[in-house]
Amino acid sequence: MRSKQKLAIFASGTGSNYDAIHEAIQTGELEAELVLLVCDRPQALVIKKAADNGLPVFVFNPRDYSTKADFEAEIVKQLKKAAVEWIILAGYMRLIGTVLLECFEGRIINIHPSLLPAFPGLDAIGQAFDAGVKVSGVTIHYVDAGMDTGQIIAQQAVAIKPNMTRPALQSAIQLVEHELYPRTIQQLLTQGE
Ligand code: GAR
């Protein structure tokens, strides 16, 4: 049997999806090895979570580099050192550039809190709420050079009930994310086995 595939998580914020993936690995629901957290916001909460779990963390400040290609080249160095095979974006609020895309073609996935192609970009939950749609949801997709445009892998709908508040919608969407992301990653890793 093949050894466990090595994942890096990229995150910029709270890290609830990081937690869900870490937990799924602990319980054996997701058979993979988490080897690195990459974070572009030195004050992000997710950094402490990863450090508490003993996961190596690469934190950088994009302002310390003159171009995206420069910081992505540094990220690639860290990913190669850790022998990373898959990049899992979990609330990484930055477009992936050509340096990373070329090195990890077809091996970068993202989670987005809407039913793409509806409501791409920032604050997808707020966009859906303000639009008054009755259904939104969660999408997991491959990453390409566009903004939330890559090939869709999995989607799950979330009903927006009458009188639902925006925070309630956010909780409902995150509940789905935390279950769908580990399950979809597991399916992806075992495809063709
Ligand atoms: C998640 O809801 C994720 O879908 C979203 O950021 C949140 C991160 O939460 N991602 C995007 O909007 C990407 N365009 P977390 O830090 O608690 O996992």
Short mmCIF file of C-alpha atoms and ligand atoms in Angstrom, two decimals:
data_model
loop_
_atom_site.label_atom_id
_atom_site.label_comp_id
_atom_site.label_asym_id
_atom_site.label_seq_id
_atom_site.Cartn_x
_atom_site.Cartn_y
_atom_site.Cartn_z
CA MET A 1 0.00 0.00 0.00
CA ARG A 2 1.12 3.52 -0.84
CA SER A 3 2.27 5.71 2.07
CA LYS A 4 -0.03 8.50 3.20
CA GLN A 5 -0.11 11.49 0.86
CA LYS A 6 1.34 14.69 2.24
CA LEU A 7 -0.85 17.77 2.45
CA ALA A 8 -0.12 21.44 3.06
CA ILE A 9 -2.94 23.69 4.19
CA PHE A 10 -2.92 27.36 3.17
CA ALA A 11 -5.01 29.62 5.41
CA SER A 12 -5.30 33.32 6.30
CA GLY A 13 -7.78 33.45 9.18
CA THR A 14 -9.59 31.54 11.90
CA GLY A 15 -8.82 28.07 10.67
CA SER A 16 -12.07 26.23 11.36
CA ASN A 17 -11.55 24.24 8.15
CA TYR A 18 -7.98 23.57 9.25
CA ASP A 19 -9.43 22.17 12.50
CA ALA A 20 -11.91 19.97 10.63
CA ILE A 21 -9.19 18.49 8.41
CA HIS A 22 -6.83 17.96 11.33
CA GLU A 23 -9.62 16.25 13.29
CA ALA A 24 -10.56 14.01 10.33
CA ILE A 25 -6.94 12.87 10.11
CA GLN A 26 -6.89 12.13 13.85
CA THR A 27 -10.03 9.99 13.61
CA GLY A 28 -8.83 8.17 10.49
CA GLU A 29 -11.70 9.46 8.34
CA LEU A 30 -9.06 11.16 6.20
CA GLU A 31 -6.01 9.03 5.47
CA ALA A 32 -3.36 11.63 4.81
CA GLU A 33 -0.50 13.38 6.52
CA LEU A 34 -0.59 17.09 7.28
CA VAL A 35 2.98 18.34 6.93
CA LEU A 36 2.83 22.14 6.69
CA LEU A 37 0.63 25.17 7.29
CA VAL A 38 1.29 28.16 5.02
CA CYS A 39 -0.13 31.45 6.27
CA ASP A 40 0.11 34.95 4.77
CA ARG A 41 -1.14 36.82 7.87
CA PRO A 42 1.25 36.81 10.83
CA GLN A 43 -1.61 37.61 13.27
CA ALA A 44 -4.00 34.85 12.04
CA LEU A 45 -5.58 32.57 14.67
CA VAL A 46 -4.88 29.47 12.58
CA ILE A 47 -1.15 29.79 13.32
CA LYS A 48 -1.60 29.06 17.03
CA LYS A 49 -3.90 26.13 16.25
CA ALA A 50 -1.30 24.53 14.00
CA ALA A 51 1.55 25.24 16.40
CA ASP A 52 -0.46 23.68 19.27
CA ASN A 53 -0.82 20.56 17.11
CA GLY A 54 2.93 20.48 16.49
CA LEU A 55 2.51 21.20 12.77
CA PRO A 56 5.36 23.11 11.09
CA VAL A 57 4.16 26.56 10.01
CA PHE A 58 5.52 28.86 7.31
CA VAL A 59 4.24 32.36 7.98
CA PHE A 60 5.14 35.22 5.68
CA ASN A 61 4.14 38.81 5.11
CA PRO A 62 3.57 39.53 1.41
CA ARG A 63 4.78 43.11 2.02
CA ASP A 64 8.27 41.77 2.69
CA TYR A 65 8.51 40.66 -0.97
CA SER A 66 8.50 42.83 -4.09
CA THR A 67 6.33 40.50 -6.16
CA LYS A 68 3.92 37.56 -5.83
CA ALA A 69 6.42 35.46 -7.82
CA ASP A 70 9.04 36.15 -5.12
CA PHE A 71 6.96 34.97 -2.17
CA GLU A 72 5.54 32.05 -4.12
CA ALA A 73 9.09 30.93 -4.96
CA GLU A 74 9.83 30.90 -1.22
CA ILE A 75 6.60 28.95 -0.56
CA VAL A 76 7.56 26.39 -3.23
CA LYS A 77 10.93 25.94 -1.50
CA GLN A 78 9.15 25.19 1.80
CA LEU A 79 6.66 22.83 0.11
CA LYS A 80 9.44 20.88 -1.60
CA LYS A 81 11.42 20.63 1.65
CA ALA A 82 8.33 19.07 3.28
CA ALA A 83 7.69 16.83 0.21
CA VAL A 84 4.14 18.22 -0.13
CA GLU A 85 1.94 16.50 -2.75
CA TRP A 86 -1.35 18.40 -2.40
CA ILE A 87 -2.14 22.03 -1.52
CA ILE A 88 -5.42 22.49 0.33
CA LEU A 89 -6.64 26.10 0.39
CA ALA A 90 -8.77 26.65 3.49
CA GLY A 91 -9.65 30.33 3.71
CA TYR A 92 -6.43 31.50 1.99
CA MET A 93 -7.63 34.89 0.83
CA ARG A 94 -5.20 35.43 -2.03
CA LEU A 95 -5.12 34.45 -5.71
CA ILE A 96 -2.63 31.70 -6.54
CA GLY A 97 -0.03 32.86 -9.08
CA THR A 98 1.83 31.17 -11.89
CA VAL A 99 4.82 30.01 -9.83
CA LEU A 100 2.66 27.83 -7.56
CA LEU A 101 0.28 26.81 -10.35
CA GLU A 102 3.11 25.57 -12.54
CA CYS A 103 4.76 23.56 -9.75
CA PHE A 104 1.52 22.01 -8.42
CA GLU A 105 -0.65 21.75 -11.52
CA GLY A 106 -3.87 19.84 -10.80
CA ARG A 107 -2.85 19.44 -7.15
CA ILE A 108 -4.33 22.59 -5.61
CA ILE A 109 -7.91 22.62 -4.35
CA ASN A 110 -10.03 25.30 -2.70
CA ILE A 111 -13.24 25.54 -0.69
CA HIS A 112 -15.61 28.42 -1.35
CA PRO A 113 -18.76 29.31 0.62
CA SER A 114 -21.24 29.54 -2.27
CA LEU A 115 -22.55 27.41 -5.13
CA LEU A 116 -20.07 28.55 -7.78
CA PRO A 117 -20.22 30.07 -10.33
CA ALA A 118 -22.59 32.18 -8.20
CA PHE A 119 -20.98 34.65 -5.79
CA PRO A 120 -17.23 34.27 -6.41
CA GLY A 121 -14.67 36.41 -4.58
CA LEU A 122 -14.84 38.04 -1.18
CA ASP A 123 -17.72 37.67 1.29
CA ALA A 124 -19.64 35.08 -0.70
CA ILE A 125 -21.97 34.49 2.25
CA GLY A 126 -22.84 38.20 2.49
CA GLN A 127 -23.29 38.37 -1.29
CA ALA A 128 -25.79 35.49 -1.24
CA PHE A 129 -27.59 36.90 1.78
CA ASP A 130 -27.92 40.37 0.23
CA ALA A 131 -29.10 38.91 -3.09
CA GLY A 132 -32.01 37.23 -1.30
CA VAL A 133 -31.43 33.82 -2.89
CA LYS A 134 -33.21 30.87 -1.28
CA VAL A 135 -30.34 28.43 -1.72
CA SER A 136 -26.59 28.87 -1.39
CA GLY A 137 -23.97 26.34 -0.34
CA VAL A 138 -20.40 25.17 -0.57
CA THR A 139 -18.14 24.37 -3.53
CA ILE A 140 -14.85 22.50 -3.63
CA HIS A 141 -12.89 23.04 -6.82
CA TYR A 142 -9.51 22.75 -8.48
CA VAL A 143 -7.60 26.02 -8.53
CA ASP A 144 -6.67 27.78 -11.74
CA ALA A 145 -5.48 31.32 -12.41
CA GLY A 146 -8.98 32.84 -12.10
CA MET A 147 -10.98 33.93 -9.09
CA ASP A 148 -12.86 30.79 -7.93
CA THR A 149 -13.13 29.56 -11.54
CA GLY A 150 -11.46 26.12 -11.55
CA GLN A 151 -13.17 22.81 -12.31
CA ILE A 152 -15.78 21.88 -9.71
CA ILE A 153 -15.17 18.71 -7.67
CA ALA A 154 -18.06 18.74 -5.17
CA GLN A 155 -20.96 20.95 -4.14
CA GLN A 156 -23.54 20.89 -1.39
CA ALA A 157 -26.55 23.16 -1.11
CA VAL A 158 -27.63 25.02 2.03
CA ALA A 159 -31.20 26.36 2.23
CA ILE A 160 -31.61 29.99 3.29
CA LYS A 161 -34.77 29.87 5.36
CA PRO A 162 -37.12 32.84 5.79
CA ASN A 163 -35.93 35.06 8.66
CA MET A 164 -32.51 33.39 8.73
CA THR A 165 -29.88 35.85 9.95
CA ARG A 166 -26.56 36.31 8.22
CA PRO A 167 -24.62 34.75 11.16
CA ALA A 168 -27.01 31.77 11.11
CA LEU A 169 -26.34 31.31 7.38
CA GLN A 170 -22.60 31.48 8.04
CA SER A 171 -22.89 28.77 10.73
CA ALA A 172 -24.97 26.55 8.45
CA ILE A 173 -22.45 26.91 5.62
CA GLN A 174 -19.47 26.25 7.87
CA LEU A 175 -21.11 23.13 9.28
CA VAL A 176 -21.37 21.77 5.73
CA GLU A 177 -17.78 22.84 4.93
CA HIS A 178 -16.33 20.98 7.91
CA GLU A 179 -17.94 17.73 6.82
CA LEU A 180 -17.64 18.08 3.02
CA TYR A 181 -13.99 19.16 2.80
CA PRO A 182 -12.35 16.19 4.61
CA ARG A 183 -14.69 13.73 2.84
CA THR A 184 -13.93 15.19 -0.60
CA ILE A 185 -10.17 15.23 0.03
CA GLN A 186 -10.33 11.57 1.04
CA GLN A 187 -12.20 10.73 -2.20
CA LEU A 188 -9.65 12.64 -4.25
CA LEU A 189 -6.69 10.91 -2.62
CA THR A 190 -8.15 7.44 -3.11
CA GLN A 191 -9.34 7.97 -6.70
CA GLY A 192 -8.04 5.25 -8.98
CA GLU A 193 -6.70 3.08 -6.14
C1 GAR B 1 -14.38 29.50 4.75
O1 GAR B 1 -15.77 29.71 4.87
C2 GAR B 1 -13.99 29.35 3.30
O2 GAR B 1 -14.98 28.75 2.51
C3 GAR B 1 -13.79 30.80 2.90
O3 GAR B 1 -13.14 31.37 3.99
C4 GAR B 1 -13.61 30.76 5.19
C5 GAR B 1 -12.42 30.42 6.06
O4 GAR B 1 -12.86 30.04 7.33
N1 GAR B 1 -13.02 30.90 1.69
C6 GAR B 1 -13.22 31.81 0.76
O5 GAR B 1 -14.07 32.67 0.83
C7 GAR B 1 -12.31 31.68 -0.46
N2 GAR B 1 -12.76 32.51 -1.54
P1 GAR B 1 -11.88 29.26 8.31
O6 GAR B 1 -10.60 30.11 8.43
O7 GAR B 1 -12.63 29.22 9.62
O8 GAR B 1 -11.61 27.91 7.74
#
